[in-house]
Short mmCIF file of C-alpha atoms in Angstrom, two decimals:
data_model
loop_
_atom_site.label_atom_id
_atom_site.label_comp_id
_atom_site.label_asym_id
_atom_site.label_seq_id
_atom_site.Cartn_x
_atom_site.Cartn_y
_atom_site.Cartn_z
CA MET A 645 41.43 135.10 141.60
CA PRO A 646 43.65 136.62 138.87
CA SER A 647 44.16 134.73 135.63
CA LEU A 648 47.45 132.99 134.93
CA SER A 649 48.14 135.22 131.95
CA HIS A 650 47.69 138.32 134.11
CA VAL A 651 50.04 136.98 136.80
CA ILE A 652 52.70 136.16 134.20
CA GLU A 653 52.35 139.60 132.62
CA VAL A 654 52.74 141.40 135.96
CA PHE A 655 55.61 139.07 136.88
CA PHE A 656 57.69 140.20 133.90
CA ASP A 657 56.63 143.85 134.25
CA THR A 658 57.83 144.03 137.86
CA TYR A 659 60.83 141.67 137.87
CA ASP A 660 63.34 144.54 138.34
CA ILE A 661 61.65 145.72 141.55
CA PHE A 662 61.35 142.19 142.90
CA LEU A 663 64.98 141.41 142.08
CA LYS A 664 66.06 144.36 144.24
CA GLY A 665 63.85 143.10 147.04
CA MET A 666 65.21 139.58 146.58
CA LEU A 667 68.79 140.83 146.83
CA LEU A 668 67.98 142.61 150.09
CA THR A 669 66.26 139.47 151.41
CA LEU A 670 69.32 137.36 150.56
CA GLN A 671 71.67 139.87 152.16
CA VAL A 672 69.82 140.07 155.48
CA THR A 673 69.34 136.30 155.56
CA ALA A 674 72.99 135.50 154.80
CA ILE A 675 74.34 137.96 157.37
CA SER A 676 71.91 136.82 160.07
CA ILE A 677 72.69 133.14 159.52
CA PHE A 678 76.43 133.82 159.52
CA ILE A 679 76.16 135.56 162.89
CA ALA A 680 73.71 132.92 164.17
CA ILE A 681 76.20 130.11 163.50
CA PHE A 682 78.71 131.70 165.88
CA ILE A 683 75.99 132.42 168.45
CA GLY A 684 74.80 128.84 168.14
CA LEU A 685 78.28 127.38 168.56
CA PHE A 686 78.92 129.56 171.61
CA PHE A 687 75.74 128.50 173.39
CA ALA A 688 76.18 124.88 172.29
CA PHE A 689 79.54 124.84 174.08
CA LEU A 690 77.88 126.36 177.15
CA LYS A 691 75.26 123.59 177.07
CA ILE A 692 77.87 120.83 177.02
CA SER A 693 80.38 122.56 179.30
CA GLY A 694 79.36 120.60 182.38
CA VAL A 695 79.32 123.85 184.38
CA LYS A 696 75.87 124.40 185.88
CA VAL A 697 75.95 128.20 185.67
CA LEU A 698 76.97 128.18 182.00
CA GLU A 699 74.36 125.53 181.17
CA TRP A 700 71.74 127.66 182.95
CA ILE A 701 72.71 130.75 180.90
CA ALA A 702 72.31 128.75 177.68
CA ASP A 703 68.98 127.31 178.85
CA VAL A 704 67.64 130.79 179.66
CA TYR A 705 68.68 132.15 176.26
CA ILE A 706 67.08 129.23 174.39
CA TYR A 707 63.93 129.47 176.50
CA LEU A 708 63.58 133.20 175.83
CA VAL A 709 63.91 132.70 172.09
CA ARG A 710 61.51 129.77 171.96
CA GLY A 711 59.01 131.43 174.28
CA THR A 712 58.59 134.74 172.46
CA PRO A 713 57.45 135.47 168.88
CA LEU A 714 60.15 136.39 166.38
CA ILE A 715 58.34 139.60 165.46
CA VAL A 716 58.58 140.71 169.10
CA GLN A 717 62.31 140.02 169.11
CA ILE A 718 62.80 142.02 165.91
CA PHE A 719 60.81 144.95 167.30
CA ILE A 720 62.86 144.87 170.50
CA PHE A 721 66.06 145.13 168.47
CA TYR A 722 64.56 147.83 166.26
CA PHE A 723 63.13 150.09 168.97
CA GLY A 724 65.67 149.14 171.63
CA MET A 725 68.59 150.31 169.51
CA THR A 726 67.21 153.62 168.28
CA ASN A 727 69.74 155.52 170.39
CA LEU A 728 72.53 153.61 168.63
CA ASN A 729 71.23 154.66 165.19
CA ILE A 730 70.91 151.02 164.09
CA SER A 731 69.24 150.77 160.68
CA ALA A 732 66.22 148.61 159.94
CA PHE A 733 68.50 146.25 158.01
CA TRP A 734 70.76 145.57 160.98
CA SER A 735 67.83 145.43 163.39
CA VAL A 736 66.36 142.59 161.33
CA ALA A 737 69.73 140.90 160.79
CA LEU A 738 70.53 140.93 164.52
CA GLY A 739 67.01 139.92 165.47
CA LEU A 740 67.10 136.95 163.08
CA ALA A 741 70.59 136.02 164.28
CA PHE A 742 69.48 136.13 167.91
CA HIS A 743 66.47 133.97 167.06
CA ASN A 744 68.17 131.41 164.81
CA GLY A 745 71.16 131.15 167.12
CA ALA A 746 69.06 129.35 169.74
CA TYR A 747 67.92 126.67 167.30
CA ILE A 748 71.39 126.30 165.80
CA ALA A 749 72.77 125.90 169.34
CA GLU A 750 70.53 122.91 169.87
CA ILE A 751 71.51 121.48 166.48
CA PHE A 752 75.22 121.74 167.29
CA ARG A 753 74.71 120.44 170.82
CA GLY A 754 72.95 117.36 169.49
CA THR A 755 75.49 116.62 166.78
CA ILE A 756 78.50 117.18 169.05
CA GLN A 757 77.05 114.86 171.66
CA SER A 758 76.26 112.28 168.96
CA ILE A 759 79.98 111.80 168.24
CA ASP A 760 81.39 108.75 170.02
CA LYS A 761 83.02 109.82 173.30
CA GLY A 762 85.87 107.43 172.52
CA GLN A 763 87.09 109.88 169.87
CA MET A 764 87.71 112.54 172.48
CA GLU A 765 89.56 110.01 174.60
CA ALA A 766 91.60 108.90 171.58
CA GLY A 767 92.59 112.49 170.83
CA ARG A 768 93.63 113.07 174.42
CA SER A 769 95.68 109.87 174.41
CA LEU A 770 97.60 111.21 171.40
CA GLY A 771 98.65 114.24 173.43
CA MET A 772 96.12 116.72 172.06
CA SER A 773 94.33 119.07 174.43
CA ARG A 774 90.58 118.90 174.85
CA THR A 775 90.20 122.10 172.81
CA LEU A 776 92.43 120.85 169.99
CA THR A 777 90.63 117.49 169.90
CA MET A 778 87.31 119.29 169.71
CA ARG A 779 88.50 121.54 166.89
CA ARG A 780 90.28 118.94 164.76
CA ILE A 781 88.29 115.76 165.38
CA ILE A 782 84.87 116.36 166.94
CA LEU A 783 83.68 119.58 165.25
CA PRO A 784 84.34 118.52 161.62
CA GLN A 785 82.24 115.38 162.14
CA ALA A 786 79.59 117.28 164.05
CA PHE A 787 79.33 119.86 161.26
CA ARG A 788 78.78 117.13 158.67
CA ARG A 789 75.95 115.66 160.73
CA ALA A 790 74.52 119.11 161.41
CA LEU A 791 74.38 120.12 157.74
CA PRO A 792 70.86 118.77 156.92
CA PRO A 793 69.14 120.41 159.93
CA LEU A 794 71.22 123.55 159.38
CA GLY A 795 69.93 123.66 155.81
CA ASN A 796 66.38 123.53 157.12
CA GLN A 797 67.17 126.32 159.57
CA PHE A 798 68.60 128.45 156.75
CA ILE A 799 65.35 128.01 154.83
CA ILE A 800 63.33 128.97 157.92
CA GLY A 801 65.55 132.04 158.34
CA LEU A 802 64.93 133.04 154.73
CA LYS A 803 61.16 132.86 155.14
CA ASP A 804 61.30 134.59 158.54
CA SER A 805 63.05 137.55 156.89
CA SER A 806 59.64 138.52 155.49
CA LEU A 807 58.88 139.97 158.93
CA ALA A 808 61.29 142.78 158.05
CA ALA A 809 58.40 144.31 156.13
CA PHE A 810 56.80 145.31 159.44
CA ILE A 811 59.62 147.73 160.23
CA GLY A 812 59.71 149.20 156.72
CA MET A 813 62.54 147.27 155.06
CA TYR A 814 61.80 146.99 151.35
CA GLU A 815 62.52 143.27 150.98
CA LEU A 816 60.51 140.75 148.94
CA PHE A 817 57.36 140.63 151.03
CA ASN A 818 57.21 144.40 151.46
CA VAL A 819 57.60 144.85 147.71
CA ALA A 820 54.64 142.52 147.15
CA THR A 821 52.34 144.11 149.73
CA THR A 822 53.22 147.66 148.67
CA LYS A 823 52.68 146.97 144.98
CA GLY A 824 49.50 145.04 145.74
CA ALA A 825 48.08 147.93 147.76
CA ASN A 826 49.05 150.53 145.16
CA ASP A 827 47.58 148.55 142.26
CA PHE A 828 44.59 147.14 144.20
CA ASP A 829 45.78 143.69 143.14
CA ASN A 830 47.04 141.96 146.28
CA MET A 831 46.49 138.37 145.16
CA THR A 832 48.57 138.75 142.00
CA TYR A 833 51.56 140.13 143.87
CA LEU A 834 51.27 137.56 146.65
CA LEU A 835 51.37 134.78 144.05
CA ILE A 836 54.40 136.40 142.43
CA VAL A 837 56.32 136.76 145.69
CA ALA A 838 55.51 133.14 146.50
CA VAL A 839 57.29 132.15 143.27
CA TYR A 840 60.38 134.13 144.30
CA TYR A 841 60.46 132.50 147.74
CA LEU A 842 60.03 129.03 146.22
CA PHE A 843 62.94 129.76 143.88
CA LEU A 844 65.19 130.88 146.74
CA VAL A 845 64.26 127.85 148.86
CA TYR A 846 65.06 125.61 145.89
CA LEU A 847 68.48 127.25 145.49
CA ILE A 848 69.31 126.77 149.18
CA SER A 849 68.16 123.14 149.05
CA VAL A 850 70.34 122.45 146.01
CA LEU A 851 73.34 124.21 147.58
CA VAL A 852 73.03 122.26 150.82
CA GLY A 853 72.61 119.05 148.85
CA LEU A 854 75.79 119.74 146.89
CA ILE A 855 77.73 120.45 150.08
CA GLU A 856 76.38 117.26 151.65
CA LYS A 857 77.44 115.28 148.62
CA LYS A 858 80.90 116.83 148.61
CA LEU A 859 81.42 116.09 152.28
CA SER A 860 80.02 112.57 151.75
CA VAL A 861 77.75 112.76 154.76
CA SER A 862 77.12 109.33 156.22
CA ASP A 863 76.21 107.72 159.49
#
């Protein structure tokens, strides 16, 4: 086990390399979550559509995601898109989006269905279409209720991005394992990368908390 002084020394000696890896980690996480939100909304609407075929399509998608490891999904995107010249970055981003989209779909489905059905009826009685009522009345409330579990999913997505190391993307975890192997000091670099991940998780938690407070989330 390395001494604390040694870990601190290496931390400051390598911060520039880790900052580059952290930036790449944030980029792939942000893009994947952004895409996953739209995927999740799409499949959430399929789940609550009331049309059996559409509900079945959503169920199959969610089952496939839940039933297979994320690393398998990322490798499928990486090797399955070689003919399209998709980079490792986009393979990971799309793989994470595909994976997180299933969980976000269930989050949105639950929060949409938690809104009192009388609000849809009230919107329709005011002359608004079902789509307009959903967009202006139901979805804003559903998003507020979905924010805490979405924050958790964002954190999971951030940590899952470490799997990008297995296809050669030089993000945080890959920086740590590469430096650890080169310097024969794996434990030191693993402790350092853990600090970076804890810092990023803290930032996301604070950001989500601020958004929750601004939106005044309540029951």
